[in-house]
Tab-separated table of C-alpha atoms in Angstrom:
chain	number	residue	atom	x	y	z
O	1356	UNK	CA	0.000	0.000	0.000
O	1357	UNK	CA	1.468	3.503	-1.143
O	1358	UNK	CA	-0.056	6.609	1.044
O	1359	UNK	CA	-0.791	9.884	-0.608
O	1360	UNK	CA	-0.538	13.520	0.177
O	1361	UNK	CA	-2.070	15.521	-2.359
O	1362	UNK	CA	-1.259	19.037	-2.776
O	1363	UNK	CA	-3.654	21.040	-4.778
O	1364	UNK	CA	-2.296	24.995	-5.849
O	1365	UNK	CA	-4.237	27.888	-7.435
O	1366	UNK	CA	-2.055	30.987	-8.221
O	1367	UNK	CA	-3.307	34.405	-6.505
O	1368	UNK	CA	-4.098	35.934	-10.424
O	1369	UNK	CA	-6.458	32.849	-10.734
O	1370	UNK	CA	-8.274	33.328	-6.988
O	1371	UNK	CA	-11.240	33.563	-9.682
O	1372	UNK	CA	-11.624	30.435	-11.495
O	1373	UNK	CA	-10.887	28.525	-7.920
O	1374	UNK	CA	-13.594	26.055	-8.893
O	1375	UNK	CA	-12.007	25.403	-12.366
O	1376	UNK	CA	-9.052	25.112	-11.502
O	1377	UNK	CA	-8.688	22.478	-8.209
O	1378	UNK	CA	-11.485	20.515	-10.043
O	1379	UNK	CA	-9.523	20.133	-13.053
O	1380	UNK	CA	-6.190	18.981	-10.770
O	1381	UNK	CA	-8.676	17.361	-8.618
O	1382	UNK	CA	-9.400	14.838	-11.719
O	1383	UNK	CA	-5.766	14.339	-12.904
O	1384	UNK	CA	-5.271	12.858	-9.125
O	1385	UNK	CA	-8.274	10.938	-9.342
O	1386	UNK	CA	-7.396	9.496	-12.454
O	1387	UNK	CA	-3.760	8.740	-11.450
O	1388	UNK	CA	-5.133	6.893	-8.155
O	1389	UNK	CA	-7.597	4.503	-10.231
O	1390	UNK	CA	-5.261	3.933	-13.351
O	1391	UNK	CA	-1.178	3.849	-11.759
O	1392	UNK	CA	-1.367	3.521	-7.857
O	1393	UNK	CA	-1.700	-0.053	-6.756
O	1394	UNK	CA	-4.029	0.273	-3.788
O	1395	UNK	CA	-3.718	3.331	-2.602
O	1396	UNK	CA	-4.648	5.165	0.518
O	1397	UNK	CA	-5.305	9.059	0.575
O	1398	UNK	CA	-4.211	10.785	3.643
O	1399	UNK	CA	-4.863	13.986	3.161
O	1400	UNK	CA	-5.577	16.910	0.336
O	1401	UNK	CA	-4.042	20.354	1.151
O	1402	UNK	CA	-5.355	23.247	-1.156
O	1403	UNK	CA	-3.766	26.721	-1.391
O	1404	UNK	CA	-3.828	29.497	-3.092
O	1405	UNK	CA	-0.731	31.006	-3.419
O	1406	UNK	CA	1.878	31.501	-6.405
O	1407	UNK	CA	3.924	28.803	-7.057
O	1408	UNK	CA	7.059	31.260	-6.871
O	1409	UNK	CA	6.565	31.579	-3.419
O	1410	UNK	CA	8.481	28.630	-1.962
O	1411	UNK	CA	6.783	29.813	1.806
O	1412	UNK	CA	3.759	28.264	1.745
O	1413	UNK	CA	1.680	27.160	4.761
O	1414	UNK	CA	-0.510	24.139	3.247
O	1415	UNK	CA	2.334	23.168	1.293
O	1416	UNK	CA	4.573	22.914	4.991
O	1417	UNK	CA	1.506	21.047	6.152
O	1418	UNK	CA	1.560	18.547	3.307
O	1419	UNK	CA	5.335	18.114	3.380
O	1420	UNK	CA	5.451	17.450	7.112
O	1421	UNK	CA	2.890	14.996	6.407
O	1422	UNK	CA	5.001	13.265	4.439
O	1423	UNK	CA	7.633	12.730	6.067
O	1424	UNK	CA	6.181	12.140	9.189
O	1425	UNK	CA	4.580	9.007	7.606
O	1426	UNK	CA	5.774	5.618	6.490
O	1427	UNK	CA	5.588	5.299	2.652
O	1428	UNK	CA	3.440	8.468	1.896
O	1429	UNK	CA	4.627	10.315	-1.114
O	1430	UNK	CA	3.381	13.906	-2.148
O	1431	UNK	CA	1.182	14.162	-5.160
O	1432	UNK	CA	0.490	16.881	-7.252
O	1433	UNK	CA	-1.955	16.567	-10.801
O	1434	UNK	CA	1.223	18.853	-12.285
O	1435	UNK	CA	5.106	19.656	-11.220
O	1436	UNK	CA	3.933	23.902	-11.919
O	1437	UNK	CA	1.630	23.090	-9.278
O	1438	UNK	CA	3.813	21.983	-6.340
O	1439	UNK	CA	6.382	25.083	-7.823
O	1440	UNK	CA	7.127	27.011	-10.566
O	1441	UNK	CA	11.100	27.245	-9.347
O	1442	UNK	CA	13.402	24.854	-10.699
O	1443	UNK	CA	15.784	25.726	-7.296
O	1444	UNK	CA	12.824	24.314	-5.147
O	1445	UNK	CA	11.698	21.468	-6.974
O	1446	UNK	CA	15.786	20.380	-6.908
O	1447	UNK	CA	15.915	21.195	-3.192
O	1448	UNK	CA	12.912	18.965	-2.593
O	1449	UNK	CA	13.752	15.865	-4.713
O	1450	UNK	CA	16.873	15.796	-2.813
O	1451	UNK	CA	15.102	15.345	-0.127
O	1452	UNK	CA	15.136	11.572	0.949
O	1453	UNK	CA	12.414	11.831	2.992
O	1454	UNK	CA	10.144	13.060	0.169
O	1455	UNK	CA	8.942	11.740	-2.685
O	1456	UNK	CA	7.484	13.350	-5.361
O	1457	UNK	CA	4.840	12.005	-7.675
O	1458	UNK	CA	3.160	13.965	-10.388
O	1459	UNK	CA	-0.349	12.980	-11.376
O	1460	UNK	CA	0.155	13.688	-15.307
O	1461	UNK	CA	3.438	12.149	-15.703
O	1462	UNK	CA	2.798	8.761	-14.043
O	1463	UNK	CA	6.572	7.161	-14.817
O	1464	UNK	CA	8.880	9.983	-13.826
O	1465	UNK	CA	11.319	9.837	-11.556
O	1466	UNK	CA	13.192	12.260	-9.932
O	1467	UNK	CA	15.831	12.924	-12.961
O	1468	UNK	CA	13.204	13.405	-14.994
O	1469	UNK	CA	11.298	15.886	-13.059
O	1470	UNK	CA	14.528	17.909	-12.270
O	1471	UNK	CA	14.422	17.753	-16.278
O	1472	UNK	CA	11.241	19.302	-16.863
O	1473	UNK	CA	11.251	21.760	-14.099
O	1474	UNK	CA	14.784	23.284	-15.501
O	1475	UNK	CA	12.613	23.655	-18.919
O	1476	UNK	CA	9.522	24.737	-17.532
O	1477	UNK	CA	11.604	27.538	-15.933
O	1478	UNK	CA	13.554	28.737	-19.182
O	1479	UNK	CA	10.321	28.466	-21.347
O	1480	UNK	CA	8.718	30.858	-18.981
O	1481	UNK	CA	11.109	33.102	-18.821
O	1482	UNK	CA	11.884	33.238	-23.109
O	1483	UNK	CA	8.329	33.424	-23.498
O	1484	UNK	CA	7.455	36.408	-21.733
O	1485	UNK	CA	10.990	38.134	-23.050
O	1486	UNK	CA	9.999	37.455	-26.453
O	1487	UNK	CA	6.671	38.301	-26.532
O	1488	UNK	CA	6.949	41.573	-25.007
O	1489	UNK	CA	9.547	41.805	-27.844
O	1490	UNK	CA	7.278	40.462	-30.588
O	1491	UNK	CA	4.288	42.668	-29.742
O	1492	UNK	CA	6.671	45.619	-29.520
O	1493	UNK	CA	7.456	44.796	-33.561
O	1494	UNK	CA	4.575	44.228	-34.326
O	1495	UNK	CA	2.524	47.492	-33.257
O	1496	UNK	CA	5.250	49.407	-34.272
O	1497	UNK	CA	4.569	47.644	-37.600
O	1498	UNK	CA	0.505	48.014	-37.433
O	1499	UNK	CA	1.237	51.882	-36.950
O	1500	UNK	CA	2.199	52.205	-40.763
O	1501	UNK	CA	0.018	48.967	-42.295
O	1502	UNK	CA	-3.375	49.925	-40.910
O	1503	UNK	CA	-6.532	47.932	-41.141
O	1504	UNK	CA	-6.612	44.482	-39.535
O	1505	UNK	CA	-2.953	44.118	-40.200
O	1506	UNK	CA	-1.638	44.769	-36.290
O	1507	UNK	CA	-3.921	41.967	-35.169
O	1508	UNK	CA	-2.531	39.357	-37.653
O	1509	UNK	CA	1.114	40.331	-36.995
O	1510	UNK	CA	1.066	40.405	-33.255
O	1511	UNK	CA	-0.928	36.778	-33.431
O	1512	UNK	CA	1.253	35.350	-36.271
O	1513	UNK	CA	4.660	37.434	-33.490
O	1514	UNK	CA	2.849	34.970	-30.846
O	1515	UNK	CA	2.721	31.909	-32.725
O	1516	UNK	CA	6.610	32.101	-33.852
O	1517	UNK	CA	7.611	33.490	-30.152
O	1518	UNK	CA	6.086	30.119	-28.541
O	1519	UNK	CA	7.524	28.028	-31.202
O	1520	UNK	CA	10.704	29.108	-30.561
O	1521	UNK	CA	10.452	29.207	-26.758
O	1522	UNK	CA	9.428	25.166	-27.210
O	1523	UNK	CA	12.832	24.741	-29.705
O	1524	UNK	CA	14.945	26.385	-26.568
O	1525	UNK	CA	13.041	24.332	-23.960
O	1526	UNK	CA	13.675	21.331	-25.563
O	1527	UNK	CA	17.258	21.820	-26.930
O	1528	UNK	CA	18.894	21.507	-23.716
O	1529	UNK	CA	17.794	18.217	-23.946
O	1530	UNK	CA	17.950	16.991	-27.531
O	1531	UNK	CA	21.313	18.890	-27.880
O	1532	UNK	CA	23.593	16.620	-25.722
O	1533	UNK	CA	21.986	13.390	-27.264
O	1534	UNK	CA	22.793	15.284	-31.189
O	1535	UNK	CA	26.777	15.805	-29.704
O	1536	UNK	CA	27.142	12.384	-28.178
O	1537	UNK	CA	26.587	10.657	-32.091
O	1538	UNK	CA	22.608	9.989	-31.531
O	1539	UNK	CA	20.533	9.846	-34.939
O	1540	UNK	CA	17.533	11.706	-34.876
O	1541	UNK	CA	15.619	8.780	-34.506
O	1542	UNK	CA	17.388	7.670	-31.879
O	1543	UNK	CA	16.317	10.756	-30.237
O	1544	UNK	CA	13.108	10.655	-31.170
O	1545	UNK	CA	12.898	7.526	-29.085
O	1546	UNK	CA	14.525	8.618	-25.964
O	1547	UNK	CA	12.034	11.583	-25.858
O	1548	UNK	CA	9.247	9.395	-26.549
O	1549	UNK	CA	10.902	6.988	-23.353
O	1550	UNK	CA	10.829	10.192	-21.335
O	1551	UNK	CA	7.265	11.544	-21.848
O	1552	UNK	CA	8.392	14.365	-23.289
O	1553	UNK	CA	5.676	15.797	-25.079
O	1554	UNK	CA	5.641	17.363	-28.825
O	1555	UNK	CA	4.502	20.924	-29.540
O	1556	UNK	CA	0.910	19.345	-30.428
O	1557	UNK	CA	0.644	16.574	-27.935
O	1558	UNK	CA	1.890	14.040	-29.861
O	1559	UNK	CA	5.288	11.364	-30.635
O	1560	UNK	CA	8.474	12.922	-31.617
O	1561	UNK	CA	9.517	11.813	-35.194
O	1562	UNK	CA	12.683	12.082	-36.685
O	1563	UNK	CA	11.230	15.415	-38.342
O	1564	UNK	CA	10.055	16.797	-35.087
O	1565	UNK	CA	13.452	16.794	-33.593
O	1566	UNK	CA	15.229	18.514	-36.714
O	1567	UNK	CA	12.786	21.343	-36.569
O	1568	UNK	CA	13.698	21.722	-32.734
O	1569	UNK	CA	17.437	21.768	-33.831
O	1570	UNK	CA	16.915	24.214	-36.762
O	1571	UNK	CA	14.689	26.618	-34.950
O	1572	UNK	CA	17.176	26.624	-31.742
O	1573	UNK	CA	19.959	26.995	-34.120
């Protein structure tokens, strides 16, 4: 029997779509408990709303002490944004040999893995919102002399090419070291398919998927 500490987390700027948002995580959990735990035993569900940059955070203390004050109880969140959106934290806490971490959505990740995606996570975020202030800078400067409808299409079409290029640097830090080491894009393809590393739409990486990621983040 595994024991579970669930940690539900609503950021401040959503306080609004409360009911949304922990029912949505509320059914990732759910789901994880009837399809990957193997009888499982809830001991608690901690809710907070609070941003996930803030590492002090009473329910999450609560949950944590939980944790470790219990025999094989593990802390379970329906995402790794929701338990922090700081790659320093997440690392501090996986190190942690008291704690472990299991993430609702990605059912076969261990801690490597995580560490993975939260170092990603982190970059993306931080190129996105660099490059989109960037992009919508061009492109009203660019509506100013085209008129009409034009500023709308640019600043979308700015969007569109920002957050594909956000996803080539998010994933390059992990599809270039495989490309230096000698792997074949299909090779790669596999490992990040192994990993549960999603593609851009959801989908399996193909040996075309991971050139694009290497031309766009070249």
């Amino acid at each position: 029997m595994t024991r579970y500490v669930v940690y539900l987390r609503l950021s401040k700027a959503r306080k609004g779509e409360a009911g949304l948002g922990i029912e949505a995580q509320q059914r990732d959990v759910d789901l994880f408990l009837a399809t990957y735990a193997h009888n499982p035993e809830v001991l608690a569900t901690f809710t907070e709303v609070q941003s996930g940059a803030d590492d002090d955070r009473p329910e999450l203390a609560k949950a944590l002490a939980l944790v470790r004050s219990t025999p094989n109880a593990e802390l379970l969140v329906a995402k790794l944004d929701r338990l922090s959106r700081r790659v320093s934290f997440i690392a501090k806490l996986l190190e942690d040999k008291r704690v472990t971490v299991r993430v609702a959505c990605m059912p076969n990740a261990d801690a490597f893995q995580l560490h993975i995606y939260a170092a990603l996570a982190e970059q993306e975020r931080i190129f996105i919102s660099k490059r989109t202030i960037a992009a919508l800078a061009v492109a009203k400067s660019r509506g100013k002399a085209l008129g009409g409808i034009r500023p709308h299409t640019e600043r979308r079409n700015e969007a569109l090419k920002a957050q594909a290029d956000a996803r080539a640097l998010k994933c390059i830090t992990v599809i270039g070291p495989m490309r230096d080491s000698g792997k074949t894009l299909a090779e790669i393809a596999s490992a990040l398919t192994v990993m549960n590393i999603p593609t851009a739409r959801g989908g399996k990486w193909s040996p075309t998927t991971v050139a694009d990621i290497l031309r766009r983040a070249a």
